[in-house]
CSV table of C-alpha atoms in Angstrom, one decimal:
chain,number,residue,atom,x,y,z
A,17,MET,CA,-81.2,-31.1,88.0
A,18,LYS,CA,-77.9,-32.6,86.7
A,19,ILE,CA,-77.2,-29.7,84.3
A,20,LEU,CA,-78.1,-27.3,87.0
A,21,LEU,CA,-75.5,-28.8,89.3
A,22,LYS,CA,-73.0,-28.7,86.5
A,23,LYS,CA,-73.7,-25.0,85.9
A,24,ILE,CA,-73.4,-24.2,89.6
A,25,HIS,CA,-70.0,-26.0,89.6
A,26,VAL,CA,-68.8,-23.7,86.9
A,27,TYR,CA,-69.3,-20.7,89.1
A,28,LEU,CA,-67.6,-22.5,92.0
A,29,TYR,CA,-64.6,-23.1,89.8
A,30,VAL,CA,-64.5,-19.4,88.6
A,31,ALA,CA,-64.8,-18.3,92.2
A,32,SER,CA,-62.0,-20.6,93.2
A,33,VAL,CA,-59.7,-19.3,90.5
A,34,ALA,CA,-60.5,-15.7,91.3
A,35,LEU,CA,-60.2,-16.1,95.1
A,36,THR,CA,-56.9,-17.9,95.1
A,37,TYR,CA,-55.5,-15.5,92.5
A,38,PHE,CA,-56.2,-12.5,94.7
A,39,LEU,CA,-54.8,-14.3,97.7
A,40,PHE,CA,-51.6,-14.9,95.6
A,41,TRP,CA,-51.7,-11.5,93.9
A,42,PRO,CA,-49.3,-9.5,96.2
A,43,LEU,CA,-46.5,-12.0,95.8
A,44,LEU,CA,-47.3,-12.5,92.1
A,45,TYR,CA,-47.1,-8.8,91.6
A,46,TYR,CA,-43.8,-8.6,93.4
A,47,PHE,CA,-42.2,-11.4,91.3
A,48,SER,CA,-43.6,-9.9,88.1
A,49,ARG,CA,-41.7,-6.6,88.6
A,50,ASN,CA,-38.4,-8.0,87.5
A,51,PRO,CA,-37.5,-10.8,85.0
A,52,SER,CA,-35.0,-12.1,87.4
A,53,ARG,CA,-37.9,-13.0,89.7
A,54,TYR,CA,-40.0,-14.8,87.1
A,55,HIS,CA,-38.9,-18.2,88.6
A,56,GLY,CA,-40.8,-17.2,91.7
A,57,MET,CA,-43.8,-16.2,89.7
A,58,ASN,CA,-43.8,-19.7,88.0
A,59,LYS,CA,-43.6,-21.5,91.4
A,60,LEU,CA,-46.6,-19.5,92.6
A,61,ARG,CA,-48.5,-20.2,89.3
A,62,ARG,CA,-48.0,-24.0,89.9
A,63,ALA,CA,-49.3,-23.7,93.4
A,64,TRP,CA,-52.2,-21.5,92.2
A,65,GLY,CA,-53.1,-23.9,89.4
A,66,PHE,CA,-53.1,-26.9,91.8
A,67,LEU,CA,-55.1,-25.2,94.5
A,68,SER,CA,-57.7,-23.4,92.4
A,69,SER,CA,-58.5,-26.6,90.6
A,70,GLY,CA,-58.2,-28.9,93.6
A,71,PHE,CA,-60.5,-26.9,95.8
A,72,VAL,CA,-63.5,-27.7,93.4
A,73,GLY,CA,-62.5,-31.3,92.7
A,74,PHE,CA,-60.4,-31.1,89.6
A,75,LEU,CA,-57.3,-33.3,90.0
A,76,PHE,CA,-54.4,-33.9,87.5
A,77,SER,CA,-52.8,-37.3,86.8
A,78,TYR,CA,-49.7,-37.6,84.7
A,79,GLU,CA,-48.6,-40.8,82.9
A,80,TYR,CA,-44.9,-40.6,81.7
A,81,GLU,CA,-43.5,-42.6,78.9
A,82,GLN,CA,-40.1,-41.9,80.5
A,83,PRO,CA,-38.9,-39.6,83.3
A,84,ILE,CA,-38.4,-36.0,82.2
A,85,ASP,CA,-35.2,-34.1,83.2
A,86,TRP,CA,-36.7,-30.7,83.9
A,87,SER,CA,-33.2,-29.2,84.3
A,88,LYS,CA,-33.2,-29.2,80.4
A,89,THR,CA,-35.2,-26.8,78.1
A,90,TYR,CA,-38.1,-28.1,76.1
A,91,ILE,CA,-41.0,-27.0,74.0
A,92,VAL,CA,-44.1,-28.6,75.5
A,93,CYS,CA,-47.0,-29.2,72.9
A,94,PRO,CA,-50.3,-30.4,74.4
A,95,ASN,CA,-53.6,-30.9,72.6
A,96,HIS,CA,-56.1,-28.3,73.9
A,97,THR,CA,-59.8,-28.9,74.8
A,98,SER,CA,-60.2,-27.1,78.2
A,99,ASN,CA,-59.1,-24.1,80.2
A,100,LEU,CA,-57.9,-26.7,82.8
A,101,ASP,CA,-55.1,-27.5,80.4
A,102,ILE,CA,-53.4,-24.3,81.4
A,103,ALA,CA,-53.4,-25.2,85.1
A,104,ALA,CA,-52.4,-28.8,84.3
A,105,MET,CA,-49.3,-27.6,82.2
A,106,SER,CA,-48.3,-25.2,85.0
A,107,VAL,CA,-48.3,-28.1,87.4
A,108,LEU,CA,-46.6,-30.5,85.0
A,109,VAL,CA,-43.5,-28.3,84.1
A,110,LYS,CA,-41.2,-28.2,87.1
A,111,SER,CA,-38.8,-25.6,85.7
A,112,ASN,CA,-39.0,-22.0,84.7
A,113,CYS,CA,-41.5,-21.7,81.9
A,114,CYS,CA,-43.7,-19.5,79.8
A,115,PHE,CA,-46.8,-19.9,77.8
A,116,MET,CA,-47.5,-18.5,74.3
A,117,GLY,CA,-51.2,-17.6,73.9
A,118,LYS,CA,-53.6,-15.4,72.1
A,119,GLU,CA,-53.1,-11.6,72.5
A,120,THR,CA,-56.5,-11.0,74.2
A,121,LEU,CA,-55.1,-12.8,77.3
A,122,LYS,CA,-53.2,-9.6,78.1
A,123,ASP,CA,-56.5,-8.1,79.1
A,124,GLY,CA,-57.8,-11.0,81.2
A,125,LEU,CA,-58.5,-10.4,84.8
A,126,VAL,CA,-56.3,-13.4,86.0
A,127,THR,CA,-54.2,-13.9,82.8
A,128,GLY,CA,-53.2,-10.3,82.2
A,129,LEU,CA,-50.4,-10.1,84.7
A,130,PHE,CA,-48.7,-13.2,83.2
A,131,PHE,CA,-49.1,-12.2,79.6
A,132,ARG,CA,-47.7,-8.7,80.2
A,133,THR,CA,-44.6,-10.2,81.9
A,134,VAL,CA,-43.4,-13.8,81.7
A,135,ASP,CA,-45.8,-15.2,79.0
A,136,ILE,CA,-45.9,-14.3,75.3
A,137,PRO,CA,-49.0,-12.9,73.6
A,138,VAL,CA,-49.5,-13.4,69.9
A,139,ASN,CA,-52.0,-12.2,67.4
A,140,ARG,CA,-51.9,-15.0,64.9
A,141,GLU,CA,-53.7,-12.9,62.3
A,142,SER,CA,-50.7,-10.5,62.1
A,143,LYS,CA,-47.5,-11.7,60.6
A,144,MET,CA,-45.6,-9.0,62.5
A,145,SER,CA,-47.1,-10.0,65.8
A,146,SER,CA,-46.2,-13.6,65.1
A,147,TYR,CA,-42.7,-12.7,64.2
A,148,ARG,CA,-42.2,-10.7,67.4
A,149,ALA,CA,-43.8,-13.4,69.5
A,150,PHE,CA,-41.6,-16.2,68.1
A,151,LYS,CA,-38.5,-14.0,68.4
A,152,MET,CA,-39.4,-13.5,72.1
A,153,ALA,CA,-40.0,-17.2,72.5
A,154,GLY,CA,-36.5,-17.9,71.1
A,155,GLU,CA,-35.0,-15.5,73.6
A,156,ARG,CA,-36.9,-17.2,76.4
A,157,LEU,CA,-35.7,-20.6,75.3
A,158,ASN,CA,-32.1,-19.4,75.0
A,159,SER,CA,-32.4,-18.2,78.6
A,160,GLY,CA,-33.4,-21.6,79.8
A,161,TYR,CA,-37.2,-21.3,79.8
A,162,THR,CA,-39.4,-24.2,78.8
A,163,LEU,CA,-42.0,-22.9,76.3
A,164,ILE,CA,-45.6,-24.3,76.6
A,165,ILE,CA,-47.6,-23.8,73.4
A,166,PHE,CA,-50.8,-25.4,72.2
A,167,PRO,CA,-50.1,-26.2,68.6
A,168,GLU,CA,-53.8,-26.2,67.5
A,169,GLY,CA,-53.7,-22.5,68.3
A,170,GLY,CA,-56.7,-22.6,70.7
A,171,ILE,CA,-59.8,-24.6,71.6
A,172,ALA,CA,-61.9,-25.4,68.6
A,173,ASP,CA,-65.7,-24.9,68.5
A,174,ASN,CA,-66.7,-28.5,67.8
A,175,TYR,CA,-68.1,-30.7,70.6
A,176,PRO,CA,-67.1,-33.4,71.3
A,177,PRO,CA,-63.6,-32.0,70.5
A,178,THR,CA,-61.4,-33.5,67.8
A,179,LEU,CA,-57.7,-32.9,67.2
A,180,HIS,CA,-57.3,-30.0,64.8
A,181,GLU,CA,-54.5,-29.1,62.4
A,182,PHE,CA,-51.3,-27.9,64.1
A,183,LYS,CA,-49.5,-24.6,63.4
A,184,ASN,CA,-46.0,-24.8,62.1
A,185,GLY,CA,-44.4,-22.2,64.4
A,186,PRO,CA,-43.3,-24.3,67.4
A,187,PHE,CA,-41.8,-27.0,65.2
A,188,LYS,CA,-39.7,-24.5,63.2
A,189,LEU,CA,-38.6,-22.9,66.4
A,190,ALA,CA,-37.6,-26.3,67.9
A,191,ILE,CA,-35.5,-27.1,64.9
A,192,ASP,CA,-33.9,-23.7,64.7
A,193,LEU,CA,-32.8,-23.8,68.3
A,194,LYS,CA,-32.3,-27.6,68.6
A,195,ILE,CA,-34.8,-27.8,71.4
A,196,PRO,CA,-36.5,-31.2,72.2
A,197,ILE,CA,-40.3,-31.3,71.9
A,198,ILE,CA,-42.5,-33.0,74.5
A,199,PRO,CA,-46.0,-33.9,73.1
A,200,VAL,CA,-48.7,-34.2,75.8
A,201,SER,CA,-52.1,-35.8,75.3
A,202,THR,CA,-55.3,-35.6,77.2
A,203,SER,CA,-58.5,-37.4,76.1
A,204,ASP,CA,-60.8,-36.8,79.1
A,205,THR,CA,-60.2,-33.3,80.4
A,206,TRP,CA,-63.0,-32.0,78.2
A,207,LYS,CA,-65.4,-34.3,79.9
A,208,LYS,CA,-64.8,-32.4,83.2
A,209,LEU,CA,-64.7,-28.9,81.6
A,210,TRP,CA,-64.9,-28.2,77.9
A,211,ASP,CA,-63.5,-24.9,76.8
A,212,ASP,CA,-64.4,-22.4,79.6
A,213,GLY,CA,-67.2,-24.6,80.9
A,214,THR,CA,-70.0,-22.1,80.5
A,215,LYS,CA,-71.9,-24.0,77.8
A,216,TYR,CA,-72.2,-27.5,79.2
A,217,GLY,CA,-71.1,-26.9,82.8
A,218,THR,CA,-68.4,-28.8,84.7
A,219,LYS,CA,-68.0,-31.7,87.0
A,220,PRO,CA,-65.2,-32.7,89.3
A,221,GLY,CA,-62.9,-35.6,88.5
A,222,ILE,CA,-59.4,-36.6,87.6
A,223,CYS,CA,-58.0,-35.2,84.3
A,224,HIS,CA,-55.5,-37.7,82.8
A,225,TYR,CA,-52.4,-36.4,80.8
A,226,HIS,CA,-50.1,-38.7,78.9
A,227,VAL,CA,-46.6,-37.2,78.7
A,228,HIS,CA,-44.8,-38.6,75.7
A,229,ARG,CA,-41.0,-39.1,75.5
A,230,PRO,CA,-39.1,-36.0,74.3
A,231,ILE,CA,-38.5,-35.8,70.5
A,232,GLU,CA,-34.9,-34.7,69.8
A,233,THR,CA,-34.5,-32.1,67.0
A,234,ALA,CA,-30.7,-31.6,67.0
A,235,HIS,CA,-30.3,-33.7,63.9
A,236,LEU,CA,-33.1,-32.0,61.9
A,237,ALA,CA,-32.9,-29.3,59.3
A,238,PRO,CA,-35.4,-26.4,58.7
A,239,ALA,CA,-36.9,-28.4,55.8
A,240,ASP,CA,-37.9,-31.1,58.3
A,241,ALA,CA,-40.4,-28.8,60.2
A,242,ASP,CA,-43.5,-30.1,58.4
A,243,ALA,CA,-42.4,-33.7,59.0
A,244,LEU,CA,-41.8,-33.0,62.7
A,245,ARG,CA,-45.2,-31.3,63.0
A,246,ASP,CA,-46.9,-34.4,61.4
A,247,GLU,CA,-44.9,-36.7,63.7
A,248,VAL,CA,-46.1,-34.9,66.8
A,249,TYR,CA,-49.7,-34.7,65.5
A,250,GLY,CA,-49.6,-38.5,64.9
A,251,ILE,CA,-48.3,-39.2,68.3
A,252,ILE,CA,-51.0,-37.2,70.0
A,253,GLY,CA,-53.7,-38.4,67.7
A,254,ARG,CA,-52.9,-42.1,68.3
A,255,GLN,CA,-52.9,-41.6,72.1
A,256,LEU,CA,-56.3,-39.8,71.9
A,257,GLN,CA,-57.8,-42.7,70.0
A,258,LEU,CA,-56.7,-45.1,72.7
A,259,GLY,CA,-58.1,-42.7,75.3
A,260,TYR,CA,-61.4,-42.4,73.6
A,261,MET,CA,-61.7,-46.1,73.3
A,262,ALA,CA,-61.1,-46.4,77.0
A,263,LEU,CA,-63.8,-43.8,77.7
A,264,GLU,CA,-66.3,-45.8,75.6
A,265,ILE,CA,-65.5,-49.0,77.4
A,266,ALA,CA,-65.8,-47.3,80.8
């Protein structure tokens, strides 16, 4: 009975995402027609992420190591275990922003509009696609957008999830453009919804995100990219260990 209820909850979540998307669609479409309107598209995405998740009992809680000045530009690097991470990051970032994600998202029913406009699709198997994507990301950052990128490159297949190796791209970009990086950790979102939720079902609850202090990159050289990657990996990894220990105690 428990797994049946969790499976039913998956469909409720999918219905909530789809229904709220189509309610927002006329305005999203209007804002998507011109890059000068993307800020409006992002505001609607934040509202959509909050409402579509909240309607079925998914809530987001953010713990900050220090206040974030969202008038500045950042590269936000969260660990990735759940589709809810996308909504959570949309709600977290209070400024104009864009995601970088896999190229297939261009064809998604509710992701396609974003990844054909404000967001940046990338085929990580193609060097040319990766080059074009990071060139576009640099242009977005220089225009004042905050870039949200999952440095693991996607959600891994292992369950329970573990932190996987980080890609180098975001760290090279941060150093090249002297953009601070904000690591973000979540150790319990997968317990509510792992991946897309279809395999194990979903259950409502609070998803906790730890927003680490920004890491400055202005003093770093290109040769420091690997060290920066490892620093961010270590920060997130240590926080996940604390989170997993708390889950075991609970």
